[in-house]
Amino acid sequence: MEQRAAVTAGLGQLTTSVSAAQSMTDWFLARFRNDAAPLTSVELLLSPAVYMPDKHRAAGVRFPADAAPAWQRLGLEGPTALPVEAATLKNVLSAFDRWYTRCNSDSGNVAIFYFSGHGLQIQDQLLLLEDFGSDPYRPLDNAINFDKTYMMLGKCIAETQCYFLDACRELPEELLEDYVRGGQVGTGLLGAGTPGKPRPRCAPTYRAAAWNRQASGPMGRPTHFARILQTCLEGLAVAPNRVRKLWVVDTETLNRALMKAIEFERVTIPDLSVTRGHDEVNSVRNLHYVADGPLPVLTVVDADPPPALGEVDVYAEDAEGKRILRPQRQSEPWRLKLEKGAYVFGADSSDGAAFSSLVTEPMVVLPPWQSVTLEWPAEPLPADVPAGGSEGEAPTERAPL
Amino acid sequence: MSQIEVRFGGKLPGGVSASLEVPLEVLSADFERIAMGGLPMSGQPVQLDVPIGGPVVVRALLPSGEFVSATVAVPTGEAGERSATVLRLERTGGPSSRAPRRTTLRSGQPASGASGLRSLWMGGPLLEDEAQLSEAAITGVYRPGKPLQTGADLQWRYETATTVILEPAPQETTDESLFDSYRLRRAGANGEEPDDSTEEIEPLLLKVDGHPAAGAREAGAAALSWAVSVPPGSPLDISLVRAAGPDRLFELQLSGGDPRGEALLGYLRQGAFRHAAAIGEPLVQEVEVGLRNGVPDPNVAVAVGYYLLQTGRLSEAGWTEDLADAFDSISDGAVFHAWAVLGRPTPDLKELARRLRQAVRRGLPIYTTGLRRLYDALSWMVDQGGELGEELSDDLAITRGAATRADWEALFTTIRLDRASALLLEGEPLGLPPPVPGAPLQ
């Protein structure tokens, strides 16, 4: 069952967000690797205020078999429940101050802020906390005004700042006029007069929802955004070129992979939306390092013209001749995750299509995305003719795989 | 060393491709980058030296966020041998009447048989059927001297004066999956030909009516209206383009101007800093020279302003004041200079307030990022309190009216207009062909 955040009063407990926050904490503790800026601290606030390490793994995220669990990183003897602070505004402000002070101590620091929960977008994005609405006359005072916070964080000397906002951005009509008239809403986590001056920074914001859209996730399990984000960090978002046998996820490739992964999954989860940023980004910064190994590639196989895809058996075949067959004939594009490498894509027909077999030239598929179009011949082809050579051009040799 | 020849074989809207090169990379099957270059959007071929033989991937990221890529089999020759492989880059198209093609560069979005070209900049449209054509249309053009009412009792009065004529674009451009396509002409007072010195520096505000989805339309839901800022330029084709995905109804696609500014903003918007820098750095120099020698292309200058703003370098530029003053009808320039002042070690708050006020008087920034920054800076000033903060409170209220309804994902400033408001954008209904009277300036 999908869980959606409501947008105004009557907001209920979001199990998917609590699960997502714990899952992301697990991931940072167990998997985050950046030798230039290793993980040194995590401030975690939850509602309810209990963290259960390793209980909320995101489905489908590929962790290496030898990956150490989060509880081990915490020095625990097993995955025992840990009390944490409740996510009230007062507690968040205290935790934020500690986080900010540490981040602000060195320009080489990587500051990472992740929020999962209810959200609104009026003129600014608001992140709602546990005590949202506790004051009936100032219901949004206990919300975080993210845009205001982001602007003031320009004073932080950490040159790399990443923000992950796993929350809705709907525009509540019933509140609109109030806030047009009433002015600023929510609380900035940094106030006017904070010491320092604005500095250039690489500060991308990755959001789970586009403007006026909802974020969502399955009940009791991490949000779609948290799951997709971890998938990207585990390999989909790597940049070309290994560094000391490690693949690098940087701030730019992460953004691109997130957008592509959301585009890929939107066929099955229509709620997913792609966001566009207006962030301050003055460079590309390495964020995370991934051990060498198979890299996933989001692959979409389509046909031209499209309906023909439903009349044939479509497959992908790797360099060793291992064939992956589409489970069933469908006219919609075939979406599959392949591992980086060389493939041929083909289609077989035995029931009256314009050809009996069609196969592409070898194609190398690389992260994060590859689209493949099987072009149907206008005239029937003799059996087993490879799809190669455009009109007037010499055929190309089949590349060695 | 082998050589491959690459060219972009896609069909582009007229004028878009003339002077734009997008970064191109060649990747080995091991995902190592082995060559880089620039891919001319004009279709001119480019030669790249490739140090290895075997299959390689040639890939380019377009400003829309789409990849175009192809696998090329590079011949393995003797050292120093240069052999060429012609790679024809194609974008999605209709059913082919030819034999299957050998290698094509394809966009990341799967092809749709009925579709035409997706916008390079917007990740653009894929129309499924003709019925969708009528879901959105430009229905009004802002006439000077009338207020833009963004809601309730908030008004944003433009002080610029221009007469704009929209006429249907030639048919040949409408096969690119447009909802509607218009060609913009500008005229001076009373419909006369404009003075060259002024005709290119005034932005335009459009009113767009449309239904958010076919389902809503069937249910009898009222159309929504948006006000959309459009950059200056003449002549300029404006197309309403179906947006990819369900997030929004339309995007604007422009052609006719210098495409580099749009490409720069497209890369910035998707967080592709390397690509933005590849296009932006040469343009920084160009705009600096342009401002010294006269008036640079306003669209390119504004795009460069955003590039410097988002990379935190406006204060270093030293010419933001000139930019703000050179285009006195463009709000964005005043926003840039305000942020340049704000970034100084000891900001001149009076100058900052003056520029923010000036930006509001000039009207909506052309680009959404500009509205965001205008709103942020005004909020900051008002939060500081004092006399200046108090003086700016009305300007903040005006800007808030727009910011509250802004589509923060849109490239061009797009504001959902209040359903209850009558409008908003005073303009003649766009009968086609439209009447072309020279409206007296008010």
Short mmCIF file of C-alpha atoms in Angstrom, two decimals, chain B residues 63 229 430:
data_model
loop_
_atom_site.label_atom_id
_atom_site.label_comp_id
_atom_site.label_asym_id
_atom_site.label_seq_id
_atom_site.Cartn_x
_atom_site.Cartn_y
_atom_site.Cartn_z
CA PRO B 63 20.77 20.86 -22.32
CA SER B 229 7.98 35.49 -18.91
CA LEU B 430 -5.18 35.78 -30.06
#
